[in-house]
CSV table of C-alpha atoms in Angstrom, one decimal:
chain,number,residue,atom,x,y,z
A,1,UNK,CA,144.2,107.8,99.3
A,2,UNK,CA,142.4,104.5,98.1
A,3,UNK,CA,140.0,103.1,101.2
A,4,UNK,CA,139.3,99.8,101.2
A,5,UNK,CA,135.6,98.6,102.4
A,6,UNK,CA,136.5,95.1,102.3
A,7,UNK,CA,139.2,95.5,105.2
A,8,UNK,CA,136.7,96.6,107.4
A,9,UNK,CA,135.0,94.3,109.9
A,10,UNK,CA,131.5,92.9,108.4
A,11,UNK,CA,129.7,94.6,110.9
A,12,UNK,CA,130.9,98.0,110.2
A,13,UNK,CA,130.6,97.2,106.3
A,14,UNK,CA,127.2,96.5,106.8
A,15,UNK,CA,126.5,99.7,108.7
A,16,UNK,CA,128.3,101.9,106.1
A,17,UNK,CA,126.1,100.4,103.5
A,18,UNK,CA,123.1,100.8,105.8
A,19,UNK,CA,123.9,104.6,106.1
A,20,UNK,CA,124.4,105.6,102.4
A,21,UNK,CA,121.3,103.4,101.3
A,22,UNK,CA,119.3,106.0,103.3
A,23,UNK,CA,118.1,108.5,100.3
A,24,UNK,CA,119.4,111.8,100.3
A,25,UNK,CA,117.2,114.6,101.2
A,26,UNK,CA,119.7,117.7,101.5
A,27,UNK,CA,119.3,119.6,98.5
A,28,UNK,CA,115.3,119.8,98.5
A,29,UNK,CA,115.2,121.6,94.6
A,30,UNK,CA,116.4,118.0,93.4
A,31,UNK,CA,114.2,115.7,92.1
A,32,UNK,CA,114.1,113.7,94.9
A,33,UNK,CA,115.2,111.4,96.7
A,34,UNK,CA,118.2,110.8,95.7
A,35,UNK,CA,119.5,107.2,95.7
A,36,UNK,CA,122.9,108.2,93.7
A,37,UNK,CA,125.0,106.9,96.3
A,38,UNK,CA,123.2,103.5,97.4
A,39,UNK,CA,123.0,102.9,93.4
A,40,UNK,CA,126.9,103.5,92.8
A,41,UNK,CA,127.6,101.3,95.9
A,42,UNK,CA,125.7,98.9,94.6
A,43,UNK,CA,127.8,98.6,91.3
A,44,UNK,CA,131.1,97.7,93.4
A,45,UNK,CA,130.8,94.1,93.1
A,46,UNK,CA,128.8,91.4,93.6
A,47,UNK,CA,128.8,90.7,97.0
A,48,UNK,CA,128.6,94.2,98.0
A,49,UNK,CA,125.5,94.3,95.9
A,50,UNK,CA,124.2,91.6,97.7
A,51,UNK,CA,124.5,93.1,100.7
A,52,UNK,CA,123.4,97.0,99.1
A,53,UNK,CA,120.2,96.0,97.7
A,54,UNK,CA,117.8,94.6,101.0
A,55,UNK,CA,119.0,98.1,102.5
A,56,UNK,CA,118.3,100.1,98.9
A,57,UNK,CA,114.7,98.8,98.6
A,58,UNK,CA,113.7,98.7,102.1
A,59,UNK,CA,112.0,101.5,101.3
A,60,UNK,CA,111.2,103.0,97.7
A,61,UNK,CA,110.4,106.4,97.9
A,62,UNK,CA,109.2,107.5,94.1
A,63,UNK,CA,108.5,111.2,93.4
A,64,UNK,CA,107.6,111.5,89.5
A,65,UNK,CA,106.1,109.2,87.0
A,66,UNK,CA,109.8,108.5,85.2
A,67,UNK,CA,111.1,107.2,88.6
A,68,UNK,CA,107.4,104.9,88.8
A,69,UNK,CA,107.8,103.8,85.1
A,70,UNK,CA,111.7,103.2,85.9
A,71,UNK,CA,111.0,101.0,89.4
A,72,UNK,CA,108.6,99.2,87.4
A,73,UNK,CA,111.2,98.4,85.0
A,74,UNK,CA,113.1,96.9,87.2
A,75,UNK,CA,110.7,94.4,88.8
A,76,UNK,CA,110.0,93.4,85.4
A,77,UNK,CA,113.9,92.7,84.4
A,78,UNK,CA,113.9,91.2,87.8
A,79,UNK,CA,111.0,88.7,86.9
A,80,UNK,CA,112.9,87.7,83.8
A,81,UNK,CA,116.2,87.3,85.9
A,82,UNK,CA,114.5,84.9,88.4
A,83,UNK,CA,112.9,82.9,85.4
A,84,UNK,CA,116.5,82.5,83.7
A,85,UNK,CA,117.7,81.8,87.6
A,86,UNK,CA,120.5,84.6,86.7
A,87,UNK,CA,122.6,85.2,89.7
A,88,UNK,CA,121.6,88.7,89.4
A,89,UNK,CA,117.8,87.9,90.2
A,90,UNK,CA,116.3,90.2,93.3
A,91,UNK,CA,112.9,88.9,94.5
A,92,UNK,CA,111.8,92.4,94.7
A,93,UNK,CA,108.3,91.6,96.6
A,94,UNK,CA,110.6,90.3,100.1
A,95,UNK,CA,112.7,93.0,99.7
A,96,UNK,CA,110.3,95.7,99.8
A,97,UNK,CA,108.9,96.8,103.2
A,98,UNK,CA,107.6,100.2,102.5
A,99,UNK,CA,106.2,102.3,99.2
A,100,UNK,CA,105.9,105.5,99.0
A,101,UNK,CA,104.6,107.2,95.7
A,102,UNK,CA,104.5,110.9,95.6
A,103,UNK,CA,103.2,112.0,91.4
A,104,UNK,CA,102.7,109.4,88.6
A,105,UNK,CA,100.4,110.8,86.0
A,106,UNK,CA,97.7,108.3,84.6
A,107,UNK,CA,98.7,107.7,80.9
A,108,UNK,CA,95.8,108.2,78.1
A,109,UNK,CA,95.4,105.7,75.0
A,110,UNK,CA,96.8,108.3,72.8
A,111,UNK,CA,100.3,108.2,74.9
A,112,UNK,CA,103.0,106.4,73.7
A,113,UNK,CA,103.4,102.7,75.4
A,114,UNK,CA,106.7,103.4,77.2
A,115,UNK,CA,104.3,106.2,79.5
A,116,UNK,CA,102.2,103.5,80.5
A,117,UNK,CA,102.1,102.2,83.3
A,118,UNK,CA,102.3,97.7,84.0
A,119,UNK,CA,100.0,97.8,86.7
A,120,UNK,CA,100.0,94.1,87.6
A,121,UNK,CA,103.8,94.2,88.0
A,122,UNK,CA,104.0,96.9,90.7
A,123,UNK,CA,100.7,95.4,92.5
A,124,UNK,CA,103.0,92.3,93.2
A,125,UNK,CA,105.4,94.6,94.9
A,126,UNK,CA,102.8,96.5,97.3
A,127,UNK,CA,100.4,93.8,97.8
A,128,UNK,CA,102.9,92.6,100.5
A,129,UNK,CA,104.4,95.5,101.7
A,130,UNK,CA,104.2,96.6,105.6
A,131,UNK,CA,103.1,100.2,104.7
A,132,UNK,CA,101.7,101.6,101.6
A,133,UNK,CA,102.0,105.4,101.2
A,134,UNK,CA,100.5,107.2,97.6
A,135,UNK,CA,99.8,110.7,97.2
A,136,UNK,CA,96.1,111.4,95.8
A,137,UNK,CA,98.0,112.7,92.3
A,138,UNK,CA,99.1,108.4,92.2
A,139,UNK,CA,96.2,106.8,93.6
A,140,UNK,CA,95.1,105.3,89.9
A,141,UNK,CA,98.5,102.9,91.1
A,142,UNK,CA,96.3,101.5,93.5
A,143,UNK,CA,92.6,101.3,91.4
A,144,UNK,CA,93.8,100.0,88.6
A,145,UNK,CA,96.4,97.6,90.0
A,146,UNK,CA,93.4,96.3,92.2
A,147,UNK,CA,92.0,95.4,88.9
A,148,UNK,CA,95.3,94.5,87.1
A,149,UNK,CA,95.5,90.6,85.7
A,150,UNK,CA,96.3,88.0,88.1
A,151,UNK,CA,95.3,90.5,91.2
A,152,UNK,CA,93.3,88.5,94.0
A,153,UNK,CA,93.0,91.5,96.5
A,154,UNK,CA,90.5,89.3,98.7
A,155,UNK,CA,93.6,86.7,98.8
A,156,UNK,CA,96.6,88.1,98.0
A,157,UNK,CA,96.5,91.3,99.5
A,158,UNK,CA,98.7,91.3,102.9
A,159,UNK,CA,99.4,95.7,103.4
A,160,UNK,CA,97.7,96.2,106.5
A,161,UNK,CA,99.3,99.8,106.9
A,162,UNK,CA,97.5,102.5,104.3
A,163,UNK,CA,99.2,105.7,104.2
A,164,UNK,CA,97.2,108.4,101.9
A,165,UNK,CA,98.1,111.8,101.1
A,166,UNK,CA,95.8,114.8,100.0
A,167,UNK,CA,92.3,114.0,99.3
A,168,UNK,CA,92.1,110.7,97.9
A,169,UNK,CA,88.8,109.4,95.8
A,170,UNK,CA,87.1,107.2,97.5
A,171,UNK,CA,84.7,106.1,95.1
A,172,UNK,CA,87.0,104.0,92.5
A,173,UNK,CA,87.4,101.4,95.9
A,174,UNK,CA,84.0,101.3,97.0
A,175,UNK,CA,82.0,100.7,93.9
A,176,UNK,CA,84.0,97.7,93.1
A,177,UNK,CA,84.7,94.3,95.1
A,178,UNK,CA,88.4,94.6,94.3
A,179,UNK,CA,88.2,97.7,96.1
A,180,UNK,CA,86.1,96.3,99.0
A,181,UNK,CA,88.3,93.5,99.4
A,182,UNK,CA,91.1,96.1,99.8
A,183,UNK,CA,89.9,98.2,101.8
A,184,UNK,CA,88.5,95.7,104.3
A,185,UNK,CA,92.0,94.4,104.9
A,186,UNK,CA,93.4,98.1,106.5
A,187,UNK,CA,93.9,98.1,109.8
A,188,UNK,CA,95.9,101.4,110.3
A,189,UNK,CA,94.7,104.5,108.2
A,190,UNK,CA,97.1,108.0,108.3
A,191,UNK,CA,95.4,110.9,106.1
A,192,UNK,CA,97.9,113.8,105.4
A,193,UNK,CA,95.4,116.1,104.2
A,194,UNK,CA,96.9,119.4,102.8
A,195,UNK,CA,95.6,122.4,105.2
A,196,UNK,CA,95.8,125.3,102.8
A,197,UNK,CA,92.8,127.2,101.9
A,198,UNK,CA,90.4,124.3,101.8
A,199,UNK,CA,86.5,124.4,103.4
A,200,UNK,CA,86.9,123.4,106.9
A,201,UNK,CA,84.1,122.4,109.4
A,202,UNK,CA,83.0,124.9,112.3
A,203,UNK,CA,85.8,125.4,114.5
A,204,UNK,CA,85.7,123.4,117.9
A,205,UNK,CA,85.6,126.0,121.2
A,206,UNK,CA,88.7,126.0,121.3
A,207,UNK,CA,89.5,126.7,118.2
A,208,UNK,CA,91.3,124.0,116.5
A,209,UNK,CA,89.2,122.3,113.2
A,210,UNK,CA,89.2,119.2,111.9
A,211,UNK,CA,89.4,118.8,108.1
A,212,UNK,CA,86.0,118.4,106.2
A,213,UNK,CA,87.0,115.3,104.4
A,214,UNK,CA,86.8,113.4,107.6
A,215,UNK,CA,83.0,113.4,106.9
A,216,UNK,CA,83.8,111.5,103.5
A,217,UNK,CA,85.8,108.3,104.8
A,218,UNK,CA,83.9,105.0,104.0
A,219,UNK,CA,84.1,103.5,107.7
A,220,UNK,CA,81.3,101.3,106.8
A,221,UNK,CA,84.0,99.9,104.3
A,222,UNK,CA,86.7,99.9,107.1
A,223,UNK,CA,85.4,97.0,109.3
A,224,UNK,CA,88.8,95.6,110.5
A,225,UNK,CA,90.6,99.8,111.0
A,226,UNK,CA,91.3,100.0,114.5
A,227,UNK,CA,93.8,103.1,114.0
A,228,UNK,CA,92.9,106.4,112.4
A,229,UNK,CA,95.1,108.9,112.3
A,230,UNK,CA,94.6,113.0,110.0
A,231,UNK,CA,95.9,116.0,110.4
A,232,UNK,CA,94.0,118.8,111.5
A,233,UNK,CA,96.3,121.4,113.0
A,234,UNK,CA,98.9,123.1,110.5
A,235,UNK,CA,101.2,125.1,112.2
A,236,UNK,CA,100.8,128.1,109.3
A,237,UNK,CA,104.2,130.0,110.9
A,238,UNK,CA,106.4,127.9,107.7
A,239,UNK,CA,109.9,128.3,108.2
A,240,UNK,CA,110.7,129.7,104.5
A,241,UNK,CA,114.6,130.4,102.3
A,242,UNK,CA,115.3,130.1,99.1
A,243,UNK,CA,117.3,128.0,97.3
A,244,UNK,CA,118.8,128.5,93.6
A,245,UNK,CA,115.8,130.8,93.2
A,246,UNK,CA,113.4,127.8,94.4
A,247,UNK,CA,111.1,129.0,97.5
A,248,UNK,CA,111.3,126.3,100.5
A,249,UNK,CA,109.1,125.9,103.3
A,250,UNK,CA,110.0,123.4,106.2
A,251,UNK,CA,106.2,123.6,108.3
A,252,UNK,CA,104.6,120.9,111.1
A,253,UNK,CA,101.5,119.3,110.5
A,254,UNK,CA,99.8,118.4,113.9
A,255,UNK,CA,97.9,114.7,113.3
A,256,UNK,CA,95.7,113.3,115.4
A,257,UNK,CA,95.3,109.5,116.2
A,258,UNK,CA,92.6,107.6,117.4
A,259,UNK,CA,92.6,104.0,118.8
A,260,UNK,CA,89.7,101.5,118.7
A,261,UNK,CA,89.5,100.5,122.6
A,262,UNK,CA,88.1,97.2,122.7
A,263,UNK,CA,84.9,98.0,124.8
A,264,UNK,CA,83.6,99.6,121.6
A,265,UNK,CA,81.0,97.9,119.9
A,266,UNK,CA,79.9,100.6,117.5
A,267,UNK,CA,83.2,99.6,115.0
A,268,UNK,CA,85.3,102.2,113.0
A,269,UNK,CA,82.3,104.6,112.5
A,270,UNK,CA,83.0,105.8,116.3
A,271,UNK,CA,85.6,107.4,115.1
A,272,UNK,CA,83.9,109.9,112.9
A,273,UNK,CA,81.7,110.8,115.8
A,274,UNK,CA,84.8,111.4,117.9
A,275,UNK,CA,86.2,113.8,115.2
A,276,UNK,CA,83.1,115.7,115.0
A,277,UNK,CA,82.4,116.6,118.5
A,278,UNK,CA,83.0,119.3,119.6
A,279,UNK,CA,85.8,117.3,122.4
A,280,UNK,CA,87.7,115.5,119.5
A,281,UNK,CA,90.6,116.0,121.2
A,282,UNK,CA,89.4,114.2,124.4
A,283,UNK,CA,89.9,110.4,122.7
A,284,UNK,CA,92.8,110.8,120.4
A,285,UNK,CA,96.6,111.6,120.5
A,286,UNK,CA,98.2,114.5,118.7
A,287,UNK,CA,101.4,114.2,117.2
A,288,UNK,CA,103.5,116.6,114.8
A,289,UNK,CA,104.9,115.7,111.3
A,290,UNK,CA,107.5,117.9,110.1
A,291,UNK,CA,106.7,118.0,106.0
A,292,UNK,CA,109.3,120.1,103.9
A,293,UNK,CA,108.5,120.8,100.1
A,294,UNK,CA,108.5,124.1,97.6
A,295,UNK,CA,106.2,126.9,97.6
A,296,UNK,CA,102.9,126.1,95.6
A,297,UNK,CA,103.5,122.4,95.6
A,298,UNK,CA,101.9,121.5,99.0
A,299,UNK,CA,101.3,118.0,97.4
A,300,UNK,CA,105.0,117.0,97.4
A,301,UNK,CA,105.5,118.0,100.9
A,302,UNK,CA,105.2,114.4,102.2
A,303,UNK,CA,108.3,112.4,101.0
A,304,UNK,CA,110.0,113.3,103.9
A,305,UNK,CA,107.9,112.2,106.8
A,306,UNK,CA,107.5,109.1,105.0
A,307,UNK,CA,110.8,108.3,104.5
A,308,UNK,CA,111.7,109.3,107.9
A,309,UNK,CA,108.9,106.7,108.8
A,310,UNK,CA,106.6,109.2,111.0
A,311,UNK,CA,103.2,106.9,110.0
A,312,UNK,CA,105.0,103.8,112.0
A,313,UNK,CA,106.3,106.1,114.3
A,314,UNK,CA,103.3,107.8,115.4
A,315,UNK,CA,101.1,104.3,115.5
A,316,UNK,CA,104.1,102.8,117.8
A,317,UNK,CA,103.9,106.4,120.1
A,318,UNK,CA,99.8,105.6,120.6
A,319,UNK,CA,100.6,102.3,121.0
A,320,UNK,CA,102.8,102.7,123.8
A,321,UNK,CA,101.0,106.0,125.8
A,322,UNK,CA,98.0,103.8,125.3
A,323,UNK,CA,100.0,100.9,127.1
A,324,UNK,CA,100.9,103.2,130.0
A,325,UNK,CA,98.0,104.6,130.5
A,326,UNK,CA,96.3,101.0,131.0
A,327,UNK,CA,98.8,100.2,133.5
């Protein structure tokens, strides 16, 4: 039985093509996510690749180096579309709201050119996204695209919303300007930090402990941050199966979030002595992330909250019990 998508009303197309642009995340042993289906839709026709792609790269969710090298190759067959005016040509930097990197491995001199990566090509894409989200095993996508030709970070740089993932290296920003300039624009700051036999600080009376790296943030170098958010609870009771042989965990992070109020005049670096009382609790929110990754590869265990948009979602939850509470 052949269905046809074109008899449908517009409005209903549109949410069909909505729905299977959103990546799939069902089989978890895949390399995910998987955008199979958004990508086949988007082969139909024309029109229905109009209308596929804003949905498709709302947000780009990468998980290995070929899928950062392949994006990349895209932008920059997009760049020579738009300069031939080809009806194909997708301004990729409009259309991408949120980018998410999970693993893309620096390449040496000695690698072949096709494994490096054209760092001034994706930094056009997430200068100008809403939220930024890299894993610490992709964070040279960031340093060296800070740096990349043409890059004006103290101009050009519009992401106010930083996403970070395992423990990041702070010292590639804050030895540079580029990195300065960067980091002076972040407003929102969400640290996943994994919670998996790493040093911890003393434990709070009440038992809970907040992660060490807390102490390493450059706050100094934060001057506009007015949201924080880490986790610093894991729930260690991981919901485990297996899967083709692969061991999968489904566990909850617990994160908590801390608002500048306006009657602070001390800036950002309040916000380290809140964490380190021994009543961190007292001036932030907690909210629970739920990651899902393999056995022995904490690292990838973020995709999934990021796709699912739990940074926005948690800053939107402060905002609002923070609006009540005023009232």
């Amino acid at each position: 039985m052949v269905f046809h998508l074109t008899r449908l009303p517009n409005e209903l197309v549109l949410l069909i093509i909505r729905a299977a642009c959103h990546p799939n995340y069902d089989d978890v042993t895949a390399q995910r996510p998987s955008y199979a289906t958004a990508v086949s839709l988007a082969s139909v026709s024309h029109a229905i690749r109009s209308a596929t792609m804003p949905y498709l790269l709302h947000t780009v969710v990468l998980a290995s180096s070929p899928q950062v090298l392949s994006f990349i190759d895209s932008v920059l067959l997009q760049q020579k579309l738009c300069a031939s005016a080809s009806p194909l040509a997708l301004d990729y930097a409009s259309l991408v709201h949120r980018f998410w990197s999970t693993e893309c491995w620096e390449a040496s001199e000695r690698d072949p050119p096709q494994y490096r990566v054209h760092y001034a090509a994706l930094y056009a894409i997430i200068r100008g996204v809403d939220s930024l989200g890299l894993n610490a095993h992709s964070l040279h996508l960031l340093y060296n695209g800070l740096s990349s030709l043409g890059a004006d970070p103290q101009n050009d740089w519009k992401c106010r919303h930083v996403t970070l993932a395992g423990y990041p290296r702070w010292k590639p920003l804050t030895s540079c300007w580029e990195g300065i300039a960067f980091l002076s624009h972040i407003t929102h700051l969400t640290l996943w930090i994994p919670t998996h036999n790493r040093p911890w600080l003393p434990p709070a009376p009440d038992c809970t402990l907040v992660p060490r790296v807390i102490q390493e943030v450059p706050l100094s170098s934060l001057p506009n941050l007015t949201h924080l958010a880490f986790s610093f609870l894991p729930d260690h009771r991981l919901i485990r199966h297996m899967v083709d042989g692969t061991d999968i965990f489904r566990m909850s992070s617990h994160m908590l979030a801390y608002v500048l109020p306006d009657s602070v005049d001390s800036g950002p670096s309040v916000f380290r002595e809140w964490a380190l009382s021994d009543d961190f609790l007292v001036n932030g929110v907690v909210q629970t992330v739920d990651a899902i990754g393999c056995i022995g590869r904490w690292d990838l265990s973020w995709e999934f909250p990021f796709m699912q948009g739990e940074p926005d979602a948690i800053w939107s939850e402060v905002d609002r019990l923070r609006a009540n509470n005023s009232d």
